[in-house]
PDB file of C-alpha atoms in Angstrom:
ATOM      1  CA  LYS I   1       9.986  23.014   3.711  1.00  0.00           C
ATOM      2  CA  LYS I   2       9.757  20.852   6.820  1.00  0.00           C
ATOM      3  CA  LEU I   3       9.019  17.763   4.714  1.00  0.00           C
ATOM      4  CA  ILE I   4      12.000  18.388   2.439  1.00  0.00           C
ATOM      5  CA  ALA I   5      14.309  18.987   5.409  1.00  0.00           C
ATOM      6  CA  LYS I   6      13.151  15.774   7.077  1.00  0.00           C
ATOM      7  CA  ALA I   7      13.497  13.797   3.846  1.00  0.00           C
ATOM      8  CA  LYS I   8      17.033  15.084   3.272  1.00  0.00           C
ATOM      9  CA  ALA I   9      18.008  14.277   6.861  1.00  0.00           C
ATOM     10  CA  PHE I  10      16.683  10.737   6.415  1.00  0.00           C
ATOM     11  CA  SER I  11      18.464  10.374   3.048  1.00  0.00           C
ATOM     12  CA  PRO I  12      16.131   7.717   1.589  1.00  0.00           C
ATOM     13  CA  ASP I  13      16.928   5.416  -1.345  1.00  0.00           C
ATOM     14  CA  LEU I  14      13.278   5.244  -2.396  1.00  0.00           C
ATOM     15  CA  MET I  15      10.230   7.424  -1.861  1.00  0.00           C
ATOM     16  CA  ALA I  16       6.894   5.589  -1.814  1.00  0.00           C
ATOM     17  CA  PHE I  17       3.435   7.128  -2.008  1.00  0.00           C
ATOM     18  CA  SER I  18      -0.076   5.764  -1.747  1.00  0.00           C
ATOM     19  CA  ALA I  19      -3.209   7.615  -2.764  1.00  0.00           C
ATOM     20  CA  GLU I  20      -6.909   7.288  -3.224  1.00  0.00           C
ATOM     21  CA  ALA I  21      -8.543   9.531  -5.822  1.00  0.00           C
ATOM     22  CA  ASN I  22      -9.293  12.411  -3.448  1.00  0.00           C
ATOM     23  CA  MET I  23      -5.695  12.553  -2.207  1.00  0.00           C
ATOM     24  CA  PHE I  24      -3.914  12.208  -5.543  1.00  0.00           C
ATOM     25  CA  PRO I  25      -3.789  15.970  -6.318  1.00  0.00           C
ATOM     26  CA  TYR I  26      -1.868  16.529  -3.071  1.00  0.00           C
ATOM     27  CA  VAL I  27       0.345  13.446  -3.404  1.00  0.00           C
ATOM     28  CA  LYS I  28       1.492  14.375  -6.902  1.00  0.00           C
ATOM     29  CA  GLN I  29       2.477  17.851  -5.662  1.00  0.00           C
ATOM     30  CA  TYR I  30       4.523  16.436  -2.785  1.00  0.00           C
ATOM     31  CA  ALA I  31       6.120  13.873  -5.076  1.00  0.00           C
ATOM     32  CA  LYS I  32       7.100  16.537  -7.598  1.00  0.00           C
ATOM     33  CA  VAL I  33       8.834  18.697  -5.002  1.00  0.00           C
ATOM     34  CA  ILE I  34      10.612  15.754  -3.370  1.00  0.00           C
ATOM     35  CA  LYS I  35      11.719  14.404  -6.749  1.00  0.00           C
ATOM     36  CA  GLU I  36      13.201  17.782  -7.680  1.00  0.00           C
ATOM     37  CA  GLU I  37      15.002  18.176  -4.366  1.00  0.00           C
ATOM     38  CA  LEU I  38      16.298  14.638  -3.778  1.00  0.00           C
ATOM     39  CA  ASP I  39      16.397  13.034  -7.241  1.00  0.00           C
ATOM     40  CA  ILE I  40      15.636   9.535  -5.954  1.00  0.00           C
ATOM     41  CA  PRO I  41      13.381   6.801  -7.391  1.00  0.00           C
ATOM     42  CA  THR I  42       9.687   7.243  -6.596  1.00  0.00           C
ATOM     43  CA  ILE I  43       6.844   4.755  -6.627  1.00  0.00           C
ATOM     44  CA  ILE I  44       3.109   5.219  -6.179  1.00  0.00           C
ATOM     45  CA  GLY I  45       0.473   2.661  -5.282  1.00  0.00           C
ATOM     46  CA  GLY I  46      -3.016   2.550  -3.843  1.00  0.00           C
ATOM     47  CA  LEU I  47      -6.477   2.464  -5.355  1.00  0.00           C
ATOM     48  CA  HIS I  48      -6.006   5.425  -7.695  1.00  0.00           C
ATOM     49  CA  ALA I  49      -2.839   3.983  -9.235  1.00  0.00           C
ATOM     50  CA  THR I  50      -4.485   0.577  -9.491  1.00  0.00           C
ATOM     51  CA  ALA I  51      -7.626   1.889 -11.177  1.00  0.00           C
ATOM     52  CA  LEU I  52      -5.972   4.443 -13.503  1.00  0.00           C
ATOM     53  CA  PRO I  53      -2.384   3.285 -14.035  1.00  0.00           C
ATOM     54  CA  GLU I  54      -1.924   4.889 -17.470  1.00  0.00           C
ATOM     55  CA  TYR I  55      -3.010   8.286 -16.155  1.00  0.00           C
ATOM     56  CA  VAL I  56      -0.983   8.120 -12.941  1.00  0.00           C
ATOM     57  CA  ILE I  57       2.297   6.832 -14.398  1.00  0.00           C
ATOM     58  CA  ALA I  58       2.174   9.587 -17.042  1.00  0.00           C
ATOM     59  CA  HIS I  59       3.142  12.063 -14.316  1.00  0.00           C
ATOM     60  CA  GLU I  60       6.888  12.595 -14.585  1.00  0.00           C
ATOM     61  CA  GLN I  61       7.449  12.619 -10.819  1.00  0.00           C
ATOM     62  CA  PHE I  62       6.637   8.903 -10.582  1.00  0.00           C
ATOM     63  CA  ASP I  63       9.237   6.382 -11.762  1.00  0.00           C
ATOM     64  CA  MET I  64       7.237   3.306 -10.800  1.00  0.00           C
ATOM     65  CA  LEU I  65       3.689   2.294 -10.061  1.00  0.00           C
ATOM     66  CA  CYS I  66       2.350  -0.672  -8.094  1.00  0.00           C
ATOM     67  CA  ARG I  67      -1.019  -2.117  -9.045  1.00  0.00           C
ATOM     68  CA  GLY I  68      -2.991  -3.945  -6.370  1.00  0.00           C
ATOM     69  CA  GLU I  69      -1.640  -5.242  -3.079  1.00  0.00           C
ATOM     70  CA  GLY I  70       1.904  -4.082  -2.532  1.00  0.00           C
ATOM     71  CA  GLU I  71       3.454  -5.971   0.385  1.00  0.00           C
ATOM     72  CA  ILE I  72       5.211  -8.628  -1.687  1.00  0.00           C
ATOM     73  CA  PRO I  73       6.085  -6.478  -4.739  1.00  0.00           C
ATOM     74  CA  MET I  74       7.517  -3.734  -2.497  1.00  0.00           C
ATOM     75  CA  LEU I  75       9.608  -6.253  -0.573  1.00  0.00           C
ATOM     76  CA  GLU I  76      10.982  -7.695  -3.814  1.00  0.00           C
ATOM     77  CA  LEU I  77      11.656  -4.198  -5.173  1.00  0.00           C
ATOM     78  CA  CYS I  78      13.565  -3.103  -2.071  1.00  0.00           C
ATOM     79  CA  ASN I  79      15.583  -6.328  -1.962  1.00  0.00           C
ATOM     80  CA  LYS I  80      16.617  -5.941  -5.600  1.00  0.00           C
ATOM     81  CA  MET I  81      17.495  -2.282  -5.123  1.00  0.00           C
ATOM     82  CA  GLU I  82      19.620  -3.141  -2.101  1.00  0.00           C
ATOM     83  CA  GLN I  83      21.420  -5.851  -4.093  1.00  0.00           C
ATOM     84  CA  GLY I  84      21.930  -3.569  -7.094  1.00  0.00           C
ATOM     85  CA  LYS I  85      19.839  -5.821  -9.342  1.00  0.00           C
ATOM     86  CA  ASP I  86      17.462  -4.922 -12.154  1.00  0.00           C
ATOM     87  CA  TYR I  87      13.977  -4.504 -10.685  1.00  0.00           C
ATOM     88  CA  SER I  88      12.028  -3.833 -13.874  1.00  0.00           C
ATOM     89  CA  ASP I  89      10.589  -7.371 -13.845  1.00  0.00           C
ATOM     90  CA  VAL I  90       8.921  -7.274 -10.418  1.00  0.00           C
ATOM     91  CA  PRO I  91       5.297  -8.515 -10.728  1.00  0.00           C
ATOM     92  CA  SER I  92       2.572  -5.855 -10.262  1.00  0.00           C
ATOM     93  CA  LEU I  93       5.020  -3.012 -10.971  1.00  0.00           C
ATOM     94  CA  TRP I  94       5.068  -0.647 -13.934  1.00  0.00           C
ATOM     95  CA  VAL I  95       8.597   0.691 -14.318  1.00  0.00           C
ATOM     96  CA  LYS I  96       9.934   3.558 -16.424  1.00  0.00           C
ATOM     97  CA  LYS I  97      13.331   2.597 -17.814  1.00  0.00           C
ATOM     98  CA  LYS I  98      16.106   5.078 -18.537  1.00  0.00           C
ATOM     99  CA  ASP I  99      15.607   4.675 -22.296  1.00  0.00           C
ATOM    100  CA  GLY I 100      12.057   5.971 -21.931  1.00  0.00           C
ATOM    101  CA  THR I 101      10.263   2.631 -22.264  1.00  0.00           C
ATOM    102  CA  LEU I 102       7.582   1.611 -19.800  1.00  0.00           C
ATOM    103  CA  VAL I 103       7.597  -1.971 -18.530  1.00  0.00           C
ATOM    104  CA  LYS I 104       4.120  -3.164 -17.518  1.00  0.00           C
ATOM    105  CA  ASN I 105       4.477  -6.356 -15.503  1.00  0.00           C
ATOM    106  CA  GLU I 106       1.640  -8.791 -14.936  1.00  0.00           C
ATOM    107  CA  MET I 107      -0.180  -8.809 -11.619  1.00  0.00           C
ATOM    108  CA  ALA I 108       1.438 -10.720  -8.784  1.00  0.00           C
ATOM    109  CA  HIS I 109      -0.465 -13.604  -7.252  1.00  0.00           C
ATOM    110  CA  LEU I 110      -2.476 -12.564  -4.219  1.00  0.00           C
ATOM    111  CA  VAL I 111      -1.329 -13.667  -0.781  1.00  0.00           C
ATOM    112  CA  ASP I 112      -3.689 -16.596  -0.207  1.00  0.00           C
ATOM    113  CA  ASP I 113      -3.156 -16.787   3.554  1.00  0.00           C
ATOM    114  CA  ILE I 114      -3.156 -13.209   4.845  1.00  0.00           C
ATOM    115  CA  ASP I 115      -2.402 -14.512   8.347  1.00  0.00           C
ATOM    116  CA  GLN I 116       1.154 -15.085   7.095  1.00  0.00           C
ATOM    117  CA  LEU I 117       1.683 -11.340   6.775  1.00  0.00           C
ATOM    118  CA  PRO I 118       3.294  -9.608   9.778  1.00  0.00           C
ATOM    119  CA  TYR I 119       1.290  -7.144  11.807  1.00  0.00           C
ATOM    120  CA  PRO I 120       1.509  -3.606  10.404  1.00  0.00           C
ATOM    121  CA  ASP I 121       4.318  -1.594  11.966  1.00  0.00           C
ATOM    122  CA  ARG I 122       2.414   1.261  13.592  1.00  0.00           C
ATOM    123  CA  ASP I 123       5.321   2.687  15.605  1.00  0.00           C
ATOM    124  CA  LEU I 124       6.179   5.441  13.111  1.00  0.00           C
ATOM    125  CA  PHE I 125       2.543   6.528  12.884  1.00  0.00           C
ATOM    126  CA  TYR I 126       2.284   6.578  16.666  1.00  0.00           C
ATOM    127  CA  LYS I 127       5.547   8.512  17.001  1.00  0.00           C
ATOM    128  CA  TYR I 128       4.205  11.314  14.803  1.00  0.00           C
ATOM    129  CA  ASN I 129       0.703  11.306  16.353  1.00  0.00           C
ATOM    130  CA  ALA I 130      -1.008   9.881  13.258  1.00  0.00           C
ATOM    131  CA  PHE I 131      -2.942   7.777  15.753  1.00  0.00           C
ATOM    132  CA  SER I 132      -2.990   7.452  19.507  1.00  0.00           C
ATOM    133  CA  HIS I 133      -5.813   5.563  21.192  1.00  0.00           C
ATOM    134  CA  HIS I 134      -7.919   4.590  18.147  1.00  0.00           C
ATOM    135  CA  LEU I 135      -6.883   1.270  16.548  1.00  0.00           C
ATOM    136  CA  LEU I 136      -7.852   0.576  12.917  1.00  0.00           C
ATOM    137  CA  ILE I 137      -7.737  -3.105  12.030  1.00  0.00           C
ATOM    138  CA  MET I 138      -8.985  -5.540   9.379  1.00  0.00           C
ATOM    139  CA  GLY I 139     -10.019  -9.156   9.712  1.00  0.00           C
ATOM    140  CA  SER I 140     -10.378  -9.730   5.980  1.00  0.00           C
ATOM    141  CA  ARG I 141      -9.557  -8.414   2.535  1.00  0.00           C
ATOM    142  CA  GLY I 142     -11.850  -8.002  -0.423  1.00  0.00           C
ATOM    143  CA  CYS I 143     -15.590  -8.166  -0.926  1.00  0.00           C
ATOM    144  CA  LYS I 144     -17.653 -10.682  -2.860  1.00  0.00           C
ATOM    145  CA  PHE I 145     -19.978  -7.989  -4.245  1.00  0.00           C
ATOM    146  CA  ARG I 146     -19.431  -5.916  -7.396  1.00  0.00           C
ATOM    147  CA  CYS I 147     -21.181  -2.618  -6.650  1.00  0.00           C
ATOM    148  CA  SER I 148     -20.598  -0.266  -9.588  1.00  0.00           C
ATOM    149  CA  TYR I 149     -19.486   2.649  -7.378  1.00  0.00           C
ATOM    150  CA  CYS I 150     -16.835   0.603  -5.544  1.00  0.00           C
ATOM    151  CA  HIS I 151     -13.302  -0.476  -6.420  1.00  0.00           C
ATOM    152  CA  ASN I 152     -14.287  -4.105  -5.857  1.00  0.00           C
ATOM    153  CA  SER I 153     -16.232  -3.933  -9.122  1.00  0.00           C
ATOM    154  CA  PHE I 154     -12.959  -4.087 -11.064  1.00  0.00           C
ATOM    155  CA  GLN I 155     -10.626  -5.722  -8.532  1.00  0.00           C
ATOM    156  CA  HIS I 156     -12.343  -9.076  -9.044  1.00  0.00           C
ATOM    157  CA  ASP I 157     -11.427  -8.991 -12.736  1.00  0.00           C
ATOM    158  CA  LEU I 158      -7.984  -7.486 -12.122  1.00  0.00           C
ATOM    159  CA  TYR I 159      -6.942 -10.488 -10.060  1.00  0.00           C
ATOM    160  CA  LYS I 160      -8.793 -13.127 -12.084  1.00  0.00           C
ATOM    161  CA  GLY I 161      -6.570 -16.200 -12.211  1.00  0.00           C
ATOM    162  CA  ASN I 162      -4.194 -14.745  -9.604  1.00  0.00           C
ATOM    163  CA  GLY I 163      -5.816 -15.912  -6.405  1.00  0.00           C
ATOM    164  CA  LYS I 164      -8.992 -15.517  -4.407  1.00  0.00           C
ATOM    165  CA  TRP I 165      -9.966 -11.856  -3.943  1.00  0.00           C
ATOM    166  CA  VAL I 166     -11.923 -12.349  -0.694  1.00  0.00           C
ATOM    167  CA  ARG I 167      -9.745 -13.683   2.127  1.00  0.00           C
ATOM    168  CA  ARG I 168     -10.335 -13.899   5.857  1.00  0.00           C
ATOM    169  CA  ARG I 169      -8.008 -14.036   8.820  1.00  0.00           C
ATOM    170  CA  LYS I 170      -8.303 -16.580  11.591  1.00  0.00           C
ATOM    171  CA  VAL I 171     -10.165 -15.188  14.595  1.00  0.00           C
ATOM    172  CA  ASP I 172      -7.365 -16.145  17.002  1.00  0.00           C
ATOM    173  CA  ARG I 173      -4.828 -14.295  14.870  1.00  0.00           C
ATOM    174  CA  LEU I 174      -7.019 -11.182  14.769  1.00  0.00           C
ATOM    175  CA  ILE I 175      -7.510 -11.224  18.543  1.00  0.00           C
ATOM    176  CA  ASP I 176      -3.774 -11.702  19.026  1.00  0.00           C
ATOM    177  CA  GLU I 177      -3.038  -8.574  16.960  1.00  0.00           C
ATOM    178  CA  ILE I 178      -5.511  -6.554  19.016  1.00  0.00           C
ATOM    179  CA  GLN I 179      -3.907  -7.733  22.246  1.00  0.00           C
ATOM    180  CA  TRP I 180      -0.431  -7.051  20.815  1.00  0.00           C
ATOM    181  CA  ALA I 181      -1.472  -3.498  19.887  1.00  0.00           C
ATOM    182  CA  ARG I 182      -3.061  -2.860  23.289  1.00  0.00           C
ATOM    183  CA  LYS I 183       0.238  -3.734  24.996  1.00  0.00           C
ATOM    184  CA  ARG I 184       2.143  -1.263  22.815  1.00  0.00           C
ATOM    185  CA  TYR I 185      -0.300   1.658  22.603  1.00  0.00           C
ATOM    186  CA  PRO I 186      -2.965   3.238  24.872  1.00  0.00           C
ATOM    187  CA  ILE I 187      -5.841   1.793  22.851  1.00  0.00           C
ATOM    188  CA  LYS I 188      -9.310   2.921  23.935  1.00  0.00           C
ATOM    189  CA  ALA I 189     -11.302   2.208  20.771  1.00  0.00           C
ATOM    190  CA  ILE I 190     -11.091  -0.394  17.997  1.00  0.00           C
ATOM    191  CA  GLU I 191     -12.512   0.191  14.529  1.00  0.00           C
ATOM    192  CA  PHE I 192     -12.851  -2.691  12.092  1.00  0.00           C
ATOM    193  CA  GLU I 193     -12.240  -1.509   8.517  1.00  0.00           C
ATOM    194  CA  ASP I 194     -13.534  -4.662   6.798  1.00  0.00           C
ATOM    195  CA  GLU I 195     -15.752  -4.145   3.789  1.00  0.00           C
ATOM    196  CA  CYS I 196     -17.998  -7.055   4.797  1.00  0.00           C
ATOM    197  CA  PHE I 197     -17.077  -7.962   8.358  1.00  0.00           C
ATOM    198  CA  THR I 198     -19.897 -10.410   9.029  1.00  0.00           C
ATOM    199  CA  ASP I 199     -20.484 -11.669   5.495  1.00  0.00           C
ATOM    200  CA  GLU I 200     -19.751 -15.265   4.585  1.00  0.00           C
TER     201      GLU I 200
END
């Protein structure tokens, strides 16, 4: 009830969800309730949607699905929605059209230089106590290995021909983000979330 009240007060134009496999049962429940109450477009992304897009998009509460990295596709989607343009052709998105057809767009090209991306906006998470003094940060994306139990085993093939899967940030840029975060938040611990932090 609190979530619905907050969502209605915010009056969003789009509701976006992300989920790994263990969280999907909860996410689909929240999405269903929000969809019924607000009747706004919904999109889901994350590893579960990327790995099992046919299964995930079959749930009626999701109007769109983003496969793979979402920064650029989400930006393009929001820009087109704001301009009142058709967004069914945005790369990496699967979009349900009003006539019942499902548009499955090809994967977008990966961001080659991840240092070009802005620092994550953590203010909202900090405001609602999702984190306080523990900073999670990444200095790279991807992993060169293909362990069968890991999502990297299929991500390599998913992005084949669309950019290099393993990308690293410049050390100076990483340090700058840490210093930037320490000025904004009472950081006491830093946790690197890289899959292969020291691997070359």
